[in-house]
Tab-separated table of C-alpha atoms in Angstrom:
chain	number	residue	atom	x	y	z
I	1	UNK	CA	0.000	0.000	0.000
I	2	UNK	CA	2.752	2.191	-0.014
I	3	UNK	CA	4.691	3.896	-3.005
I	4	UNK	CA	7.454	2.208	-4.628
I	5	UNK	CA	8.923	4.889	-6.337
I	6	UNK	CA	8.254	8.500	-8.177
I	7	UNK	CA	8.573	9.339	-11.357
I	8	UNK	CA	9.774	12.880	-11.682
I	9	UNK	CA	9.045	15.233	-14.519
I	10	UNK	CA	12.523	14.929	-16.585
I	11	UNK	CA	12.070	11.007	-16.393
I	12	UNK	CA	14.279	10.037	-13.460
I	13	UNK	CA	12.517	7.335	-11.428
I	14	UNK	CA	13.437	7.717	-7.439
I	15	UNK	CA	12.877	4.532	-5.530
I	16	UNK	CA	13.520	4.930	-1.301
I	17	UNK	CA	12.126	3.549	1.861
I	18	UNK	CA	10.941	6.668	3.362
I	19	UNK	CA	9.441	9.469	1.744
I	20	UNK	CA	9.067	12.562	3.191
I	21	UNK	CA	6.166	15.079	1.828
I	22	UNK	CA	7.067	18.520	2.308
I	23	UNK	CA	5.210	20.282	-0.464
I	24	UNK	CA	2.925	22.639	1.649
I	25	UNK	CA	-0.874	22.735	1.655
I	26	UNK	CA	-0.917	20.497	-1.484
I	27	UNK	CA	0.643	17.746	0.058
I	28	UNK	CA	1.102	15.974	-3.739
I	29	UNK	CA	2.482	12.800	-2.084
I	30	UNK	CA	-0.171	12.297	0.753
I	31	UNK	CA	-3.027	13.131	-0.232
I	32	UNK	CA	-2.911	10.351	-2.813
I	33	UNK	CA	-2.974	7.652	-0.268
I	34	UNK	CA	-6.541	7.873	0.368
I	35	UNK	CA	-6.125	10.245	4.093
I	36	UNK	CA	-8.494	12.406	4.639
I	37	UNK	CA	-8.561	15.950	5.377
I	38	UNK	CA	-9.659	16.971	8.391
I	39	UNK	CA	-10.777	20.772	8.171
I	40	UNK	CA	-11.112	23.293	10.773
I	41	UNK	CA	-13.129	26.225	8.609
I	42	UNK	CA	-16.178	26.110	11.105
I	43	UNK	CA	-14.191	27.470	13.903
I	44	UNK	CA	-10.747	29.367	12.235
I	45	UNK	CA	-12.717	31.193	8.974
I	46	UNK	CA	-9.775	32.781	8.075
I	47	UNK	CA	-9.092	31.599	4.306
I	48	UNK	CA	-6.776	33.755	2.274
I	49	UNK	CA	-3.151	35.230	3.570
I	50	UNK	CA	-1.093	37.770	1.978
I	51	UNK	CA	2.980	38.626	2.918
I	52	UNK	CA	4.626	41.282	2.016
I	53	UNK	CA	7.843	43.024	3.547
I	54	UNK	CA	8.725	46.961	4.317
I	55	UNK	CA	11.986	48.562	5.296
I	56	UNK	CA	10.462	51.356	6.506
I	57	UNK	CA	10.419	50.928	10.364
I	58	UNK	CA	12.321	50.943	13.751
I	59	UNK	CA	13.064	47.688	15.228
I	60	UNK	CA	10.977	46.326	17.849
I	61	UNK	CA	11.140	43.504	19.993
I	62	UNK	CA	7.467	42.337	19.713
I	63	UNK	CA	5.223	41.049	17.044
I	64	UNK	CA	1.940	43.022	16.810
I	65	UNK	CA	-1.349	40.968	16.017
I	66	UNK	CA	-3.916	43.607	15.431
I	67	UNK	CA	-7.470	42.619	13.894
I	68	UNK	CA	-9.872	44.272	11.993
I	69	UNK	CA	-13.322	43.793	10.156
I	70	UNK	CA	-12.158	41.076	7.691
I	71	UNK	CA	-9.226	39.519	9.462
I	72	UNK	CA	-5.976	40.446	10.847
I	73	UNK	CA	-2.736	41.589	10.355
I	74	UNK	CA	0.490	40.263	11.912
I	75	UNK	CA	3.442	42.137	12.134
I	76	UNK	CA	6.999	40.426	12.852
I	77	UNK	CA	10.153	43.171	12.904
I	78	UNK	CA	13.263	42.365	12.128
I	79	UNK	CA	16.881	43.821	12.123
I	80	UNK	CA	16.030	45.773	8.288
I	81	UNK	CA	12.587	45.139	7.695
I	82	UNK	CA	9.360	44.010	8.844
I	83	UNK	CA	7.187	40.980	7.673
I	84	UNK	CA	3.412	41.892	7.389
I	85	UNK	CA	1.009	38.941	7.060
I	86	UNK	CA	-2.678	39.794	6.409
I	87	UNK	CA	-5.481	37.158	6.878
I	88	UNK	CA	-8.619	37.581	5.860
I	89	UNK	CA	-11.732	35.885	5.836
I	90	UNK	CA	-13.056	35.956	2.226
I	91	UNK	CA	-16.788	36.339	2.693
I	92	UNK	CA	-15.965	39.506	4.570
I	93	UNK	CA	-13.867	40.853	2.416
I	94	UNK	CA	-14.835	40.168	-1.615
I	95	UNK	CA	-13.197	42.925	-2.825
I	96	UNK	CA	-9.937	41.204	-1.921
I	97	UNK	CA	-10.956	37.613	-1.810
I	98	UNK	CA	-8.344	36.930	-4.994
I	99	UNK	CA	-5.369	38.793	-3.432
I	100	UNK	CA	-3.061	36.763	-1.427
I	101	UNK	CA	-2.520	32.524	-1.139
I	102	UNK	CA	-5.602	30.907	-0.135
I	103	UNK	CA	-5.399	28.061	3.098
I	104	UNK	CA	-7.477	25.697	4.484
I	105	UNK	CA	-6.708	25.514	8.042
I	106	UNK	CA	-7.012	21.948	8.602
I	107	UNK	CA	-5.206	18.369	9.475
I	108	UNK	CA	-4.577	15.115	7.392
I	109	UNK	CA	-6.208	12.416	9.535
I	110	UNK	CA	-3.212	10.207	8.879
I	111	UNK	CA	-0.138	12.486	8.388
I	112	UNK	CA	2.509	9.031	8.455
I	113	UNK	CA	0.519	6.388	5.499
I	114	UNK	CA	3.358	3.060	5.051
I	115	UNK	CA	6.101	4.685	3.499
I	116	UNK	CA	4.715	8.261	3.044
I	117	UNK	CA	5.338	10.640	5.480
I	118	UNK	CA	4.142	14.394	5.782
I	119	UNK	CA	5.465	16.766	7.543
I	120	UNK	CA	4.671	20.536	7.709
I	121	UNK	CA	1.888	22.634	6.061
I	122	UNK	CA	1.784	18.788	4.076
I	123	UNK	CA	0.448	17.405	7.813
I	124	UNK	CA	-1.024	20.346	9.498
I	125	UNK	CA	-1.797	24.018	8.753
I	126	UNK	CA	-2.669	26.058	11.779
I	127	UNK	CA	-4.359	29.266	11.946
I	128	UNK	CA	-1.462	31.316	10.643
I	129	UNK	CA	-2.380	33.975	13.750
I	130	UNK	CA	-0.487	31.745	16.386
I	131	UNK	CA	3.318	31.430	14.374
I	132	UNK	CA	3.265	28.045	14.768
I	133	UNK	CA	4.247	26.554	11.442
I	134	UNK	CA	8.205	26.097	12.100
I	135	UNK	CA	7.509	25.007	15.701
I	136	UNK	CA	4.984	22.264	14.262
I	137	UNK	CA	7.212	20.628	11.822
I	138	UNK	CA	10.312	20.605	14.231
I	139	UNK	CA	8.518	18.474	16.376
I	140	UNK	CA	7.663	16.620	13.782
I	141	UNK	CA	10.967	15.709	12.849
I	142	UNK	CA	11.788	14.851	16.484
I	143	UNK	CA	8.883	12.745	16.680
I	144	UNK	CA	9.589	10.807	13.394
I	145	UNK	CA	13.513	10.246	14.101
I	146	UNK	CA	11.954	9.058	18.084
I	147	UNK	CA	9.708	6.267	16.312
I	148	UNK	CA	11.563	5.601	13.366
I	149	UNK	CA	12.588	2.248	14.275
I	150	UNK	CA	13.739	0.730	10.509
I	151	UNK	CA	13.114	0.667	7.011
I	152	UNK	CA	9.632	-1.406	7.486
I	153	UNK	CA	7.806	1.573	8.564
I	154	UNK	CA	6.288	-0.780	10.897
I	155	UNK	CA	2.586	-0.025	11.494
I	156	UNK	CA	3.187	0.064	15.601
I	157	UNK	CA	5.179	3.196	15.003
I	158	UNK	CA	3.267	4.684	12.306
I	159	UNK	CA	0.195	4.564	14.814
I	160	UNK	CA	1.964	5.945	17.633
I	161	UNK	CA	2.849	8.782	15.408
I	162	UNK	CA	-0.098	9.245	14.090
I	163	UNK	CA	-2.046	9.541	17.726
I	164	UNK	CA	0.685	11.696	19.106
I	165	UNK	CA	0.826	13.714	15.869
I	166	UNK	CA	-3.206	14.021	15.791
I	167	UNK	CA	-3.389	15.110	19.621
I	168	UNK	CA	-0.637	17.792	19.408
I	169	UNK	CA	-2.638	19.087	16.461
I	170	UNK	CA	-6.013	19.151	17.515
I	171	UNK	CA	-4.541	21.465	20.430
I	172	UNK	CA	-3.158	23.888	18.193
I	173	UNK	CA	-6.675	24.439	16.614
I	174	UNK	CA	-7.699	24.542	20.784
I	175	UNK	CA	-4.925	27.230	20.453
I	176	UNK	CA	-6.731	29.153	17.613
I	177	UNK	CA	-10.033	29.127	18.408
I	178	UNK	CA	-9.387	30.239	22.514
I	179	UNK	CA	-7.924	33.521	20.685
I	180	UNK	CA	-9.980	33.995	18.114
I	181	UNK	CA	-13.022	33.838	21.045
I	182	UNK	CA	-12.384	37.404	21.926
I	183	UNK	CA	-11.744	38.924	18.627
I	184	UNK	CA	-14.390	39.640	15.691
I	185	UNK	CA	-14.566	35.961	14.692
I	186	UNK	CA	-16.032	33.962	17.580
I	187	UNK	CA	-17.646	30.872	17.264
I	188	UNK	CA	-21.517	31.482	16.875
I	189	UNK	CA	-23.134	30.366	19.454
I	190	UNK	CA	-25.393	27.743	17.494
I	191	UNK	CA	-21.768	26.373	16.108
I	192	UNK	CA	-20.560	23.877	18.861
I	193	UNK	CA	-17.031	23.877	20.224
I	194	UNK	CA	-14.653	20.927	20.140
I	195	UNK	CA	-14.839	18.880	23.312
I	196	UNK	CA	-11.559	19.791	24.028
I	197	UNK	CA	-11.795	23.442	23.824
I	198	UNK	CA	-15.018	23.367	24.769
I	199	UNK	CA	-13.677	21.526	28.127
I	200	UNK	CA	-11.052	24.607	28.490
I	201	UNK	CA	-12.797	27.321	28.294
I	202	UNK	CA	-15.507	25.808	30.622
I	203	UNK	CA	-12.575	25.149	33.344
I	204	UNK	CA	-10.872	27.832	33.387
I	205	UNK	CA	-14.022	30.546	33.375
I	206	UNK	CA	-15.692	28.526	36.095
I	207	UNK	CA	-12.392	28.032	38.247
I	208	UNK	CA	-9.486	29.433	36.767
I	209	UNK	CA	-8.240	26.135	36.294
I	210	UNK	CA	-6.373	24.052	32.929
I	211	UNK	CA	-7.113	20.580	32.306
I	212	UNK	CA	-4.048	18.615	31.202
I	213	UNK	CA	-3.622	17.059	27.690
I	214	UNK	CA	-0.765	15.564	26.108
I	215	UNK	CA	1.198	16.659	23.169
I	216	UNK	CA	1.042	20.848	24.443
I	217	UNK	CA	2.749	23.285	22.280
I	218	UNK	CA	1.451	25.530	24.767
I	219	UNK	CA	2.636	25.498	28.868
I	220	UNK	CA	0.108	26.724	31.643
I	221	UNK	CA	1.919	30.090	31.722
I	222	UNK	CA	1.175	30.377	27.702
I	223	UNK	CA	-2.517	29.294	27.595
I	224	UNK	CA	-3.097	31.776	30.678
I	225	UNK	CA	-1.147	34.477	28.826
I	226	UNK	CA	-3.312	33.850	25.639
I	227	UNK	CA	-6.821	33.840	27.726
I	228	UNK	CA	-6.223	36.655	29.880
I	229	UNK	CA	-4.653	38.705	27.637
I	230	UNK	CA	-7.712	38.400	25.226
I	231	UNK	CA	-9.855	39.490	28.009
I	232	UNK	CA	-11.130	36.213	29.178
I	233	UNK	CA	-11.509	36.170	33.013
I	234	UNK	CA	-12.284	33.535	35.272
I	235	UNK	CA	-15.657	33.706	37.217
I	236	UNK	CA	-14.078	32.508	40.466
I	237	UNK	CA	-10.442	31.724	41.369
I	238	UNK	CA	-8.711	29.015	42.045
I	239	UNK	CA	-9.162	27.800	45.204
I	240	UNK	CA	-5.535	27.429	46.344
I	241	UNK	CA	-5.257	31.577	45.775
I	242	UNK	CA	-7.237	31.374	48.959
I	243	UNK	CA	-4.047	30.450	50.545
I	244	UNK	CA	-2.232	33.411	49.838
I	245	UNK	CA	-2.647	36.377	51.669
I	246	UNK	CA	-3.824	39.537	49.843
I	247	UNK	CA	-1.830	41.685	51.246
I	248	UNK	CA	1.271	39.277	51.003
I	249	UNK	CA	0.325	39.210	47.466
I	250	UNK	CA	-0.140	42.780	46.623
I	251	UNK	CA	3.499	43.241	47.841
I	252	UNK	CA	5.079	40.631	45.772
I	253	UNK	CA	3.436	41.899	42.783
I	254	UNK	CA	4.363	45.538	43.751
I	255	UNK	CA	8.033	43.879	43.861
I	256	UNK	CA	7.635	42.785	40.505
I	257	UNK	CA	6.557	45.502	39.340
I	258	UNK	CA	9.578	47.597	40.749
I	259	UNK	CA	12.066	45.078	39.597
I	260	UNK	CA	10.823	45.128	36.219
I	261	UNK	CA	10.484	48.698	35.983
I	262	UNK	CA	14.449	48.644	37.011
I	263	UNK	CA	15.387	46.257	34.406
I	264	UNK	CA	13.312	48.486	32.008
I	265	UNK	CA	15.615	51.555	32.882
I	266	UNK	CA	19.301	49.390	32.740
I	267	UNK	CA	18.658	48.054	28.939
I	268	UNK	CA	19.711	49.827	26.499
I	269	UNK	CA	16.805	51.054	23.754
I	270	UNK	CA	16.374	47.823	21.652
I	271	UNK	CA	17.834	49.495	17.969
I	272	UNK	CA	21.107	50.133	20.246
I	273	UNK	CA	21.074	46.752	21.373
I	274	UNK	CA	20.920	45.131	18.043
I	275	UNK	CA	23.324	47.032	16.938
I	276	UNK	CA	25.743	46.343	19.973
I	277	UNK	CA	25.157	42.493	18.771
I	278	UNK	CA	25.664	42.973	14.804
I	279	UNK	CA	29.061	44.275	15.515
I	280	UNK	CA	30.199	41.118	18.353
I	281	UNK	CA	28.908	39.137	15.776
């Protein structure tokens, strides 16, 4: 069931044990062997990006994810030019629906089929929002060189990869749709959450609380970053802060505060810096 070889366009016939799909979205390789596509439109409608690059701008040290009526834009600075992605959601915006690459957030079901193996926007595309992409397919690799046990692509493996591989994913689109729950894009209410998410959300506005799954891009520090600092508050707290006194508290935080303010006023202003490490370099 596997593929014995590929016949490239000039004529040359490559035969190998393993092959490795790593031709984006299209996925030429995989999706031939009958995997299906798992897609993730209902909840992350963003369908069309667009890149382009300026070298008009001061260096910062943040990204900036700002959105607007028919999608977002994601800035990423670097030393002598920014990258500016723009996503938009088609139906909201048809006077541009042809301008940029379109995507189809989304999962193969079975990323590793016998000898075929896809890795990247081939296995998974995320909501392009969260940066994920290069993350995604280095843990990929690691994953694939963990299990790869021979040259039988021996269907133990494959599963395990496949499970692993399927539960790391379906957290990224947890990842997704938790952010894009406070923007302009929420899930309607009559669309129903994944179980997952759904399980989330529900635990950490009732309590304050995480669940725990495997396969997390994401620590407890990140998703708590992500939901608070999209405005999503818990209704209660977690019980253990009950521990703590509030005054005890107030101080540390105030110590924090003072410290960070302190290492704020030390650094030097972030072009200086970069330039300070162009020329050690």
């Amino acid at each position: 069931g596997g593929v014995a070889a590929l016949l490239l366009a000039d004529g040359e016939r490559v035969e190998a044990d393993l092959f490795l799909d790593c031709s984006g979205p299209e996925a030429v390789i995989a999706s031939k062997m009958g995997t299906a596509h798992e897609s993730w439109s209902e909840w992350l409608p963003v369908d069309r990006i667009a890149l382009s690059e300026t070298s008009d701008h001061c260096p910062a040290p943040l990204d900036t994810l700002i959105a607007h009526g028919g999608g977002w834009t994601r800035t990423v600075p670097h030393i002598d030019r920014a990258q500016m992605l723009e996503a938009r959601v088609s139906a909201l915006t048809p006077a541009k629906a042809n301008d940029g690459v379109p995507i189809r957030p989304g999962r193969l079901s079975q990323p590793w089929t016998a000898n075929v193996l896809a890795l990247g926007d081939a296995a998974i595309v995320p909501d392009p929002a969260l940066g994920l992409e290069l993350t995604l397919a280095h843990m990929a690799v690691l994953r694939t060189l963990e299990l790869l046990a021979g040259r039988d692509c021996h269907p133990v493996e494959i599963a395990e990869y496949n499970r692993r591989t399927a539960d790391e994913a379906l957290r990224v689109r947890d990842l997704g749709i938790a952010m894009m729950q406070a923007g302009p894009f929420a899930v309607p209410s009559h669309a129903a959450l994944p179980a997952s998410i759904a399980l989330t959300l529900d635990q950490f506005a009732t309590r304050g609380r995480l669940p725990f799954f495997e396969e997390e891009l994401l620590d407890t520090d990140g998703w708590l970053a992500l939901l608070l600092g999209t405005g999503q508050l818990p209704r209660a707290a977690d019980p253990i802060v009950g521990s703590v006194d509030p005054s005890a508290a107030a101080a540390g935080m105030a110590r924090l505060a003072d410290d960070y303010a302190a290492i704020a006023q030390r650094a030097l202003p972030y072009a200086d810096y970069l330039a300070q490490m162009r020329a050690a370099a």
